[in-house]
PDB file of C-alpha atoms in Angstrom:
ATOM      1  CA  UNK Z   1      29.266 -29.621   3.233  1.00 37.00           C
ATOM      2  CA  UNK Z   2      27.555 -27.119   1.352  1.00 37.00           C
ATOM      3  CA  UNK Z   3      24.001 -27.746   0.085  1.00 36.00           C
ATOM      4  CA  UNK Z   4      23.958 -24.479  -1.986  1.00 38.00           C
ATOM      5  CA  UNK Z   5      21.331 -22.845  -0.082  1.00 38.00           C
ATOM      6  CA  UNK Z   6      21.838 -19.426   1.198  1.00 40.00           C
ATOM      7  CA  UNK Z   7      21.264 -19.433   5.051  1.00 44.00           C
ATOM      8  CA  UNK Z   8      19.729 -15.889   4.759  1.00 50.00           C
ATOM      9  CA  UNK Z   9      16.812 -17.026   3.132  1.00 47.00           C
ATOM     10  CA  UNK Z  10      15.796 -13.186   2.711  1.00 46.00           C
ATOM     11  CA  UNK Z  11      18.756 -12.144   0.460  1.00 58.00           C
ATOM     12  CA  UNK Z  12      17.887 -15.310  -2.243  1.00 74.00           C
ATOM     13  CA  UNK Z  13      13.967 -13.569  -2.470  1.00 84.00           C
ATOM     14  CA  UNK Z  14      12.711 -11.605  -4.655  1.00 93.00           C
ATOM     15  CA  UNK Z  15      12.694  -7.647  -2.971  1.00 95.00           C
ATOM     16  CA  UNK Z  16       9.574  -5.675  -4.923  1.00 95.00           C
ATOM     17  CA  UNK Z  17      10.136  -1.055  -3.935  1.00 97.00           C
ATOM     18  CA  UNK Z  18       6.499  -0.202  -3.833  1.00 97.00           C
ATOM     19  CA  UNK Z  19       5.091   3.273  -2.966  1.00 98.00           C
ATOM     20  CA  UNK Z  20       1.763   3.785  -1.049  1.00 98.00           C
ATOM     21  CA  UNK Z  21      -0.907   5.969  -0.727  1.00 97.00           C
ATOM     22  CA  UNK Z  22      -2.468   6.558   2.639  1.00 98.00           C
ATOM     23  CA  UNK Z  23      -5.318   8.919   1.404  1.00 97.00           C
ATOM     24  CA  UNK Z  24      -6.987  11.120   4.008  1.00 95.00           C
ATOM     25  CA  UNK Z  25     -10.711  12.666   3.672  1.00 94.00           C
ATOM     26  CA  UNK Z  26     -11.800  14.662   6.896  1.00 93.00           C
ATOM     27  CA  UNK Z  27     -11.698  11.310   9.545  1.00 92.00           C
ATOM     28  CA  UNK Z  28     -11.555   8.968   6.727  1.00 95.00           C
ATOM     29  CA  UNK Z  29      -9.086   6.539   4.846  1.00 96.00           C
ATOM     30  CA  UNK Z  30      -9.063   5.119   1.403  1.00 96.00           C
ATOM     31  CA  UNK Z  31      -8.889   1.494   0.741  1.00 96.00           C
ATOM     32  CA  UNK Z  32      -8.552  -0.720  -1.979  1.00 94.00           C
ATOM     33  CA  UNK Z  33      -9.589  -4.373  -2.575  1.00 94.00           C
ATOM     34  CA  UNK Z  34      -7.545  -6.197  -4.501  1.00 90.00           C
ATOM     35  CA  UNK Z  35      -9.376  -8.208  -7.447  1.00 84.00           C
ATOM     36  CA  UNK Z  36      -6.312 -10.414  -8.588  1.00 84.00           C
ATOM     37  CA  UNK Z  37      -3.458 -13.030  -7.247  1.00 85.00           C
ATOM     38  CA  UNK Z  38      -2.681 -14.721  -3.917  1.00 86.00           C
ATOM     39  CA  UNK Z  39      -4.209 -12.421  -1.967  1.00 90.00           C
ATOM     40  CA  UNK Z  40      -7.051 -11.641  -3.830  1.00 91.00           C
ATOM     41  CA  UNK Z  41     -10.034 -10.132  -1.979  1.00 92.00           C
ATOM     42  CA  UNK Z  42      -7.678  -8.917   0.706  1.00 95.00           C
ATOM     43  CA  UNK Z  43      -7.442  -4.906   1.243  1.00 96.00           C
ATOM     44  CA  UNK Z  44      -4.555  -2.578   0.804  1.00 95.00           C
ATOM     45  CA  UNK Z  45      -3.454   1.197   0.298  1.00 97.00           C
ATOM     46  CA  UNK Z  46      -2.913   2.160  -2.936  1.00 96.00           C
ATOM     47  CA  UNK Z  47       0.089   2.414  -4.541  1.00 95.00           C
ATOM     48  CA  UNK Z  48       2.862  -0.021  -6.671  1.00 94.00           C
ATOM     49  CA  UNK Z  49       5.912  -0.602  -7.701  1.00 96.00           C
ATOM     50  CA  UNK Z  50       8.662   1.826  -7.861  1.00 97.00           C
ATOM     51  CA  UNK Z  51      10.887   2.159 -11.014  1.00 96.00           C
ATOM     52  CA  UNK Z  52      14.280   2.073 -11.535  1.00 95.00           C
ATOM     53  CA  UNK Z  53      15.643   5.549 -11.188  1.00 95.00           C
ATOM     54  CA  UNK Z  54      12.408   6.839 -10.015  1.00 96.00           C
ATOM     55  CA  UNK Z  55      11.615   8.141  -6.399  1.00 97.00           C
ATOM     56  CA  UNK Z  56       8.982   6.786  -4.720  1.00 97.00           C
ATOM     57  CA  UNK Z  57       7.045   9.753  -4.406  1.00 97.00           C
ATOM     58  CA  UNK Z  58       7.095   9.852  -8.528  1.00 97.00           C
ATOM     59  CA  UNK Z  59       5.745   6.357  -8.670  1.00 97.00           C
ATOM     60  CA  UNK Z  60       3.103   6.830  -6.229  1.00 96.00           C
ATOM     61  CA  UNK Z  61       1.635   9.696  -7.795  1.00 96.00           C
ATOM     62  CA  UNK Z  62       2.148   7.773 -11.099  1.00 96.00           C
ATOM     63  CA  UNK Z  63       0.838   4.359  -9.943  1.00 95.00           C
ATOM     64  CA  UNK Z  64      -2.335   6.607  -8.300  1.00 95.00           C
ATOM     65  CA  UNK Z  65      -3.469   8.391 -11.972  1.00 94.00           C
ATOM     66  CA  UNK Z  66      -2.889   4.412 -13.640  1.00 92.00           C
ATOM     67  CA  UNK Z  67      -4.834   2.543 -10.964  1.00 90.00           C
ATOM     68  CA  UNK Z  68      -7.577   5.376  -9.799  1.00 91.00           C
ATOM     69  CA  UNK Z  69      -7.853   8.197 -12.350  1.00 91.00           C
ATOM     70  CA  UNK Z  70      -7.010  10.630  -9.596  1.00 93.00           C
ATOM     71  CA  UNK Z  71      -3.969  13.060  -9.116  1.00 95.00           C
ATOM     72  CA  UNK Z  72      -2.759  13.268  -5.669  1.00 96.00           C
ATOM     73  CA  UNK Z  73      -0.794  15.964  -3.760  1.00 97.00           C
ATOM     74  CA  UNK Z  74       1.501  14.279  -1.278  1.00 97.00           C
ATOM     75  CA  UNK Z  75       1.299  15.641   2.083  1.00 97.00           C
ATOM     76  CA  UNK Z  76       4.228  13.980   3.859  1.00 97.00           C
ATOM     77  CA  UNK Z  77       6.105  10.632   4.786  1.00 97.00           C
ATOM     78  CA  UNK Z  78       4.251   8.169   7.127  1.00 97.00           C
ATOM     79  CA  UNK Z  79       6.443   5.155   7.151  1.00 97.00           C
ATOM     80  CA  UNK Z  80       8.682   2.482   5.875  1.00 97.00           C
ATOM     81  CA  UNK Z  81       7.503  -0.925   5.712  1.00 97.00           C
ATOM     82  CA  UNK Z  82       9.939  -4.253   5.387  1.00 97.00           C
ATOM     83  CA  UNK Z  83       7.438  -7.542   5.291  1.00 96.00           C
ATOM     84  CA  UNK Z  84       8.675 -11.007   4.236  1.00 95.00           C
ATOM     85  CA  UNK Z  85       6.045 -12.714   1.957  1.00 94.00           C
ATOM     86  CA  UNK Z  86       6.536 -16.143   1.295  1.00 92.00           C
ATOM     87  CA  UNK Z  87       7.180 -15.450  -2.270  1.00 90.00           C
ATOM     88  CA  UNK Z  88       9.141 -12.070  -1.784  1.00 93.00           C
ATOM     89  CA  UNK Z  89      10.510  -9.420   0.490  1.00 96.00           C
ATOM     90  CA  UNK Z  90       8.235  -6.561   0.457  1.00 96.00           C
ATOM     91  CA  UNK Z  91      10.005  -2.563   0.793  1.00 97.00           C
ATOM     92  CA  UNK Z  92       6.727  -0.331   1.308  1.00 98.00           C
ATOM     93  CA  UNK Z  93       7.276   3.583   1.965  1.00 98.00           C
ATOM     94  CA  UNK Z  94       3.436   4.969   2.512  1.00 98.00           C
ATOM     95  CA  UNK Z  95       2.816   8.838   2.412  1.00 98.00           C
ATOM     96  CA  UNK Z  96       0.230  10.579   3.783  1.00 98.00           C
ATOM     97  CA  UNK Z  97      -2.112  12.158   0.396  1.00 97.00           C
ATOM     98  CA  UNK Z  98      -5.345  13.996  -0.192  1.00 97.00           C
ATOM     99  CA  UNK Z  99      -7.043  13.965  -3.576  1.00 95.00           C
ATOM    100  CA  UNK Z 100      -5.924  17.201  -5.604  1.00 94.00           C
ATOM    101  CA  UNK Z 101      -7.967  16.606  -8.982  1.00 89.00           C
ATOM    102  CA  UNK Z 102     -10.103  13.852 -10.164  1.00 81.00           C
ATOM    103  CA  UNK Z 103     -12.775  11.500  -8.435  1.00 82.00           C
ATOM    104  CA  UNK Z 104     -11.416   8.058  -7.382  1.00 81.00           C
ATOM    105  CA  UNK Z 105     -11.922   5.949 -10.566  1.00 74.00           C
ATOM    106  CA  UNK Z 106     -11.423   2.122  -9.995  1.00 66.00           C
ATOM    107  CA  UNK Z 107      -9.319   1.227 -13.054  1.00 72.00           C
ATOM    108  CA  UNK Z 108      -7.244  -2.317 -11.240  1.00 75.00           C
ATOM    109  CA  UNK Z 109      -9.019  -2.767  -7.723  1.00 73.00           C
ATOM    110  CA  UNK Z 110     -12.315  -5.058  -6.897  1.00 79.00           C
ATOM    111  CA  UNK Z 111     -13.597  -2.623  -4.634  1.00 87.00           C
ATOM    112  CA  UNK Z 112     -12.574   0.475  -2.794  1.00 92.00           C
ATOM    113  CA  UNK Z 113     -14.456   2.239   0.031  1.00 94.00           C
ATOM    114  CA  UNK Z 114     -12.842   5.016   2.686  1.00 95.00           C
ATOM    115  CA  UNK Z 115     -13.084   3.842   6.193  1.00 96.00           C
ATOM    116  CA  UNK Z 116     -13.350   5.425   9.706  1.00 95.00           C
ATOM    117  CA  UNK Z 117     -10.015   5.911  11.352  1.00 93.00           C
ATOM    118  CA  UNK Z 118     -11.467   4.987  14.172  1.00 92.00           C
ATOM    119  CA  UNK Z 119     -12.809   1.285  12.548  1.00 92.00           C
ATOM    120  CA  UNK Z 120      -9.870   0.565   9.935  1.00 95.00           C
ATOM    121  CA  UNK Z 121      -9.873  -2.669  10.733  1.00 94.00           C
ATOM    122  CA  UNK Z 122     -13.526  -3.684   9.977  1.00 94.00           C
ATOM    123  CA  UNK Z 123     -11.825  -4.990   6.506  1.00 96.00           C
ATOM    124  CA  UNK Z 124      -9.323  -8.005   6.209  1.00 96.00           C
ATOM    125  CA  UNK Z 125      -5.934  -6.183   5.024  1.00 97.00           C
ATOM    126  CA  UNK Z 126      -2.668  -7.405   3.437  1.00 96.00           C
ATOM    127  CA  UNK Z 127       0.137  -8.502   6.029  1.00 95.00           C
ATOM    128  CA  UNK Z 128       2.465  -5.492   5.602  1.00 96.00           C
ATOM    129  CA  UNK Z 129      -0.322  -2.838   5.622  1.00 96.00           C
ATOM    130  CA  UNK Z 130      -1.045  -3.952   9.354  1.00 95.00           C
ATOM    131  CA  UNK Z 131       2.145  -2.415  10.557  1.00 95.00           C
ATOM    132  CA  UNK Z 132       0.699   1.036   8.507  1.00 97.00           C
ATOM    133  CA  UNK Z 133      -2.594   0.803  10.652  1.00 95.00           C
ATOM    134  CA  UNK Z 134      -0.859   0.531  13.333  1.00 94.00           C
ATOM    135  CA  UNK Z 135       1.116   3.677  12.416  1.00 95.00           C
ATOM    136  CA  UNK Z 136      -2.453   5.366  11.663  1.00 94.00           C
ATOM    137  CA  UNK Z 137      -3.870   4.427  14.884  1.00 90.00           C
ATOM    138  CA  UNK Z 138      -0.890   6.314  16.755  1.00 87.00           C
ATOM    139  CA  UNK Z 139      -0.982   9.041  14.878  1.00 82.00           C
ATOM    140  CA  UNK Z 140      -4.713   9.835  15.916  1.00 71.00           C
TER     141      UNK Z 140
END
């Protein structure tokens, strides 16, 4: 008998293609605080949703001038990130970035503040950017 459900209950979620910013200062990381939904209060990179037709590099830098003010210069790929929330399926590719013009202009987050990469995880981050510290951590 078939109930109608789809017994891969990650093809019947929502997927979301979101870009992320892993910005770098000296020994230092950016992070944001997000001021809005489910997981509000929690901190994240950066970053949001990729268009259609657009590479994610394009909507990161983008997403980074709408959120923060700031224009970015993209210094390389740091990884891909697949996360199942319980509402969607999350596709995150982060990038390592530096700030090329502007200051760092809150225009969407709660709170931002750059952290030690030696003490990233003094604040409480979303799910999927724990597989990016971990990343981070290595790559010290």
């Amino acid at each position: 008998m078939n109930s109608g459900l789809n017994p891969d209950a990650k093809e019947s979620k929502k997927k979301i293609k979101v870009a992320a910013a892993v910005i770098r200062e000296g020994d230092r990381i950016f992070a944001t605080q997000r001021g809005y939904g489910n997981y509000k209060d929690w901190w994240e990179f950066p970053g949001g949703k990729v268009e259609p037709g657009e590479m994610p590099e394009e909507a990161l830098i983008r997403e980074i001038r709408e959120e923060l003010n700031t224009k970015v210069g993209i210094d390389g790929f740091l990884i891909s990130v697949e996360y199942d929330y319980p509402e969607f399926h999350l596709s995150m590719d982060c990038f390592w970035c530096h700030v090329e013009e502007g200051e760092l202009t809150l225009l969407e987050h709660e709170a931002a503040k750059w952290l030690p990469v030696s003490d990233l995880r003094q604040v409480r981050w979303l799910p999927a950017d724990i597989e990016v510290l971990e990343e981070i951590e290595k790559s010290r």
